[in-house]
Amino acid sequence: MRPFADDAFHAGNSVLGRYLDALVAALSGIDAGEVATYIPQLGRADPSDFGIAIVTADGRLYRAGTWDRAVTIQSVSKPFMYGQALTELGRERVLASVGVEPTGERFNSIVLDEQHNRAFNPMVNSGAIVTASLLTRATAEAGAADMLDLFSRLAGRRLDIDAEVFRSEDETGHRNRAIAWLMLNSGMIEPEPDMVLDLYFRQCSVLVNCADLAAMACTLATLGRQPMTGDQVFSPEVTRDVLSVMTTCGMYDYAGQWLYDVGLPAKSGVSGMIMAVVPGQIGLAVYSPKLDAVGNSVRGIEVCRTFARDFGLHTCTSALDPAAAIRRIYGARDVHSLRQRTGAEREVLAAVGDAFAAIELTGPLYFAAAERVASEASRQARVAGTVVLDFRRVESIDAAALDLLSRIPGLLGSAGSRVLMTEIPDRLAARLGAALAAQGGEDALGTPTTEAALEAFEDGVLGAARVSGRADAMRLDQAELFSGLDPQDIVLLENAAASFSYAPGTHIITQGEAALAFYVVARGVVSITIPVAEGTRRISAVGPGQAFGELAMLDGGLRSANAVASGPVVCHAFAIDQIREIAERRPRAYATILGNLARSLSDRLRAANVQIGTFE
Amino acid sequence: MRPFADDAFHAGNSVLGRYLDALVAALSGIDAGEVATYIPQLGRADPSDFGIAIVTADGRLYRAGTWDRAVTIQSVSKPFMYGQALTELGRERVLASVGVEPTGERFNSIVLDEQHNRAFNPMVNSGAIVTASLLTRATAEAGAADMLDLFSRLAGRRLDIDAEVFRSEDETGHRNRAIAWLMLNSGMIEPEPDMVLDLYFRQCSVLVNCADLAAMACTLATLGRQPMTGDQVFSPEVTRDVLSVMTTCGMYDYAGQWLYDVGLPAKSGVSGMIMAVVPGQIGLAVYSPKLDAVGNSVRGIEVCRTFARDFGLHTCTSALDPAAAIRRIYGARDVHSLRQRTGAEREVLAAVGDAFAAIELTGPLYFAAAERVASEASRQARVAGTVVLDFRRVESIDAAALDLLSRIPGLLGSAGSRVLMTEIPDRLAARLGAALAAQGGEDALGTPTTEAALEAFEDGVLGAARVSGRADAMRLDQAELFSGLDPQDIVLLENAAASFSYAPGTHIITQGEAALAFYVVARGVVSITIPVAEGTRRISAVGPGQAFGELAMLDGGLRSANAVASGPVVCHAFAIDQIREIAERRPRAYATILGNLARSLSDRLRAANVQIGTFE
């Protein structure tokens, strides 16, 4: 069973599956053309056969009609062998033997590029025979085995050769034999022509159905990575070269009109198969054996034409929207660090919000997207001393984007702004690090999270403004929770409090435990965390004068979060029992404390609502 | 002054501007080629001139070197005249006179497509003369004026003709005159050849600098919409046809190699200008007057090659990521409507969260993105009875995506799930509505907001579970805020309460007013709103048994939000003065009320934190 994604075999019930069914029904009436007969096996094809398959970049299959009829691949094999030759021998060596110019001649033309002593291009028979000559092995069997391995990797399942078709091609391919000997005569090929032709005839005899061929086409759409198996069969560079040649030379003497009408890299074969590639999106395969005068499947051409028209898939139109690369931009005014701040601190921070800007990037970063990011970063840096580029939602960065992005820290740094690149996904870290290092910009990676960058920025502002409470001097009457109490109530609380010191990382509170006490921080910072799928998530942090675990006053019950010492921490702890005692004796004081608690919750709720508004 | 976006003239200080400066410096050493001399004015060009300009899809200009040298556009005019002919006469008429196949001949070849009695393609002189013949007017002046208007719209500023070059072309263009007469002889052109050649020589004599030409190229990159002015000069279909012909025929007898090496639609001119188009991204123009043997600027070719290689801009590679179309998916479990629910209601809702799924879409929706959306909607519909597609962040929907999306409601409806399309931006509403109507799916637009869909879903679930309080029976001891009070305290409160009825839309509380009372809803729903840039934003809603304005108990002070009757509403109002009196007399009861308030705030804060986690 091939590893298609889960929707694969429900595809008939899908939007696209139904479209393909309708397309088969609509075009089945076309009856023009003739089934190829140059070898007897092709002549036996059922002229009414008509199948279509599409494979998407994430490996979903859609199919209609006789999509599962296995026929020989014929000339559709040529782009794949060309890709393999480029992979094994490199561009320069291959270009020496076969060019990339369309010929304007028939596919089995015997005309060669005399000026460069090479075949015109790898999509005509002469060029394909040269390509096969570059891939022969010590024995015919080894060559055939490697070829079959390659095609199987491209299709995502084991393929086989139709032995009868191979024998028939081998026995009747006189014209191809003539081409091969002519090229040997001109020094265009080196190995013994029979070996070369053996491989060439075998590659044409590989059996594929539309799903196989659509998967092979999709491997070219996704820069050489097989969409179901993830196997990187060709490099992106090789894939691009293969698609280039398919674009200009894939449809025989029809190149300009094909690009004009359909606009997709494609390749047809004499068995009636056509494959077409929508770069980045899908591979398409059609099978219908009746051919037009130049050897392309009549219905196949019509499917490609209709599909490209209905779905606007032409290579010269682009759906890219560089603006989509920037998900949102926010300042320290809109989003605060998880560190809870006092009222005085919040006022100071509100006044300097523009000095910090975070730009959240998303999706794949390609040239125009990165250009937009660079431009936006420059714009923000006119006001902001710290510009954060948050990469957490970046899918991929291509070479163009990497180059542009790596230059940003240096450029804005020389203009006085600090650029931090945060939340780098593991899969991107090495490439981004190397690119930054090449530009002397590795400092941009010094702060791993946006949260840390935001908290550090706030701390810097508050330190400069000297509004933050001095930790070593925290008295209980300075605690937010106890604000407005009479001195005698403060004394009661001081008598009830027990002071504890915690080493960094200590779990002061653990989620799920009974809530028997609450705490006021005297020194240090305590992180409030909750368990999530990937570990724990910090949802808040409290510092000197602020309380945690205080909801225990309301319910008792169980702890809903952890409290962990971020560094060395000193806390005043209050047993709930004792607080209840004080509440009984001093109900007004208790109401003041609850009022303070409600006010703090209300402030935090308001900040959370602002943040939700910013995030939406 | 041309209307470039704000960064335009700071471009030298930008990442890309610096790259271009470096590129000019690196390639200035290339000195091969010869300046064209077939008319004397071209021969006077300074061979050391070398300029580059780029215009991005959102109208930013980057430039380097002698980018502002104005020279005649020459053959780079051909694609634009071809686009205008397609616009005025349609594809069929134009194709009757000029084909789309590359010739393999020189640009000034006299060879014609005898088989179809037409010129081979509009990028060689014969085809361009035919194209000009289709655009002649009653007088030479009128033809020239229309042509200049067109070029000016493409460039985004007023352009002029170099009269001296025009006269010189007119006097010395014997070969072009011969081509024109030959075509008249074959019936390929109709108007008087001198009129046609007058227009042709004038179009070649329009003065442009690199910034003009990059803007013109960018108009082709952005489907015919001028990037600075927003003027839709060509339709997307015409633009695509122009780019197709540029791809195969733009670089003279070099088509295959050009697509292989650079892979961008491009056009060169004998004055040393080259323009290249990166569909969806940028327009590029290079000026350097020394030409190679086939008539292309030597440094220009090298700039295109280097730029395409450095930045991976080949047409056959795509940076599209269909997965990016889905911003997030959430259920009723993760995100709640703004309607506040009681503890019992929350428990019921938590148990049915999977029955509702919202899929937030983002960016431009093109074929593969819409296919991904359709597939994800089907997957969600296996469990969810209501599937919301939220369009608020959708930039654009192309024809392919529109077709696929409009089929989703019918397909999933027949499988028993309801699809709602919400938050449709105004600019998309008409097209989406028409497409849905064509599929009988207009019901999908019945609920305009995701919030309304979510609240309706919750109401349905709660109605079925019969847990929601019956509004007509609400007693004060059922109010959340008064939970746990003694009966005698309830009596005190009942005595303090005044009952009011409000018509729909009444502002019960207005932001900024003094907070003198709080309210408990007896019947109906009250929306809590805050002013935002675009009007007001609903941040919460409360129903029977729930309180609003209760923070007044803590501070007095001013209202931070509005409270508006969503329908007919009955409330119990409590003056803060009276509550303070009760607090004095019954401090324990007051502490209970504050405890209830703190618990409610704590619940809402926890929900807000979950939502922030979901949104991030």
mmCIF file of N, CA and C in Angstrom, chain B residues 428-438 442 445:
data_model
loop_
_atom_site.group_PDB
_atom_site.id
_atom_site.type_symbol
_atom_site.label_atom_id
_atom_site.label_comp_id
_atom_site.label_asym_id
_atom_site.label_seq_id
_atom_site.Cartn_x
_atom_site.Cartn_y
_atom_site.Cartn_z
ATOM 1 N N LEU B 428 -14.465 41.017 -0.899
ATOM 2 C CA LEU B 428 -14.627 39.651 -1.403
ATOM 3 C C LEU B 428 -16.080 39.211 -1.433
ATOM 4 N N ALA B 429 -16.964 39.984 -0.776
ATOM 5 C CA ALA B 429 -18.317 39.499 -0.498
ATOM 6 C C ALA B 429 -19.107 39.184 -1.768
ATOM 7 N N ALA B 430 -19.060 40.093 -2.750
ATOM 8 C CA ALA B 430 -19.896 39.907 -3.934
ATOM 9 C C ALA B 430 -19.493 38.652 -4.700
ATOM 10 N N ARG B 431 -18.187 38.486 -4.930
ATOM 11 C CA ARG B 431 -17.736 37.332 -5.714
ATOM 12 C C ARG B 431 -18.023 36.025 -4.982
ATOM 13 N N LEU B 432 -17.772 36.019 -3.669
ATOM 14 C CA LEU B 432 -18.012 34.788 -2.920
ATOM 15 C C LEU B 432 -19.498 34.463 -2.886
ATOM 16 N N GLY B 433 -20.318 35.515 -2.702
ATOM 17 C CA GLY B 433 -21.768 35.302 -2.680
ATOM 18 C C GLY B 433 -22.258 34.708 -3.997
ATOM 19 N N ALA B 434 -21.773 35.254 -5.108
ATOM 20 C CA ALA B 434 -22.211 34.771 -6.415
ATOM 21 C C ALA B 434 -21.770 33.327 -6.638
ATOM 22 N N ALA B 435 -20.543 33.026 -6.247
ATOM 23 C CA ALA B 435 -20.028 31.669 -6.448
ATOM 24 C C ALA B 435 -20.816 30.666 -5.606
ATOM 25 N N LEU B 436 -21.145 31.043 -4.367
ATOM 26 C CA LEU B 436 -21.919 30.151 -3.499
ATOM 27 C C LEU B 436 -23.331 29.961 -4.053
ATOM 28 N N ALA B 437 -23.927 31.062 -4.523
ATOM 29 C CA ALA B 437 -25.280 30.965 -5.060
ATOM 30 C C ALA B 437 -25.313 29.999 -6.243
ATOM 31 N N ALA B 438 -24.267 30.041 -7.069
ATOM 32 C CA ALA B 438 -24.211 29.153 -8.230
ATOM 33 C C ALA B 438 -24.191 27.684 -7.809
ATOM 34 N N GLU B 442 -25.670 29.441 -0.646
ATOM 35 C CA GLU B 442 -25.678 30.787 -0.061
ATOM 36 C C GLU B 442 -26.012 30.794 1.423
ATOM 37 N N LEU B 445 -23.569 31.848 4.197
ATOM 38 C CA LEU B 445 -23.275 33.239 4.561
ATOM 39 C C LEU B 445 -24.270 33.800 5.568
#
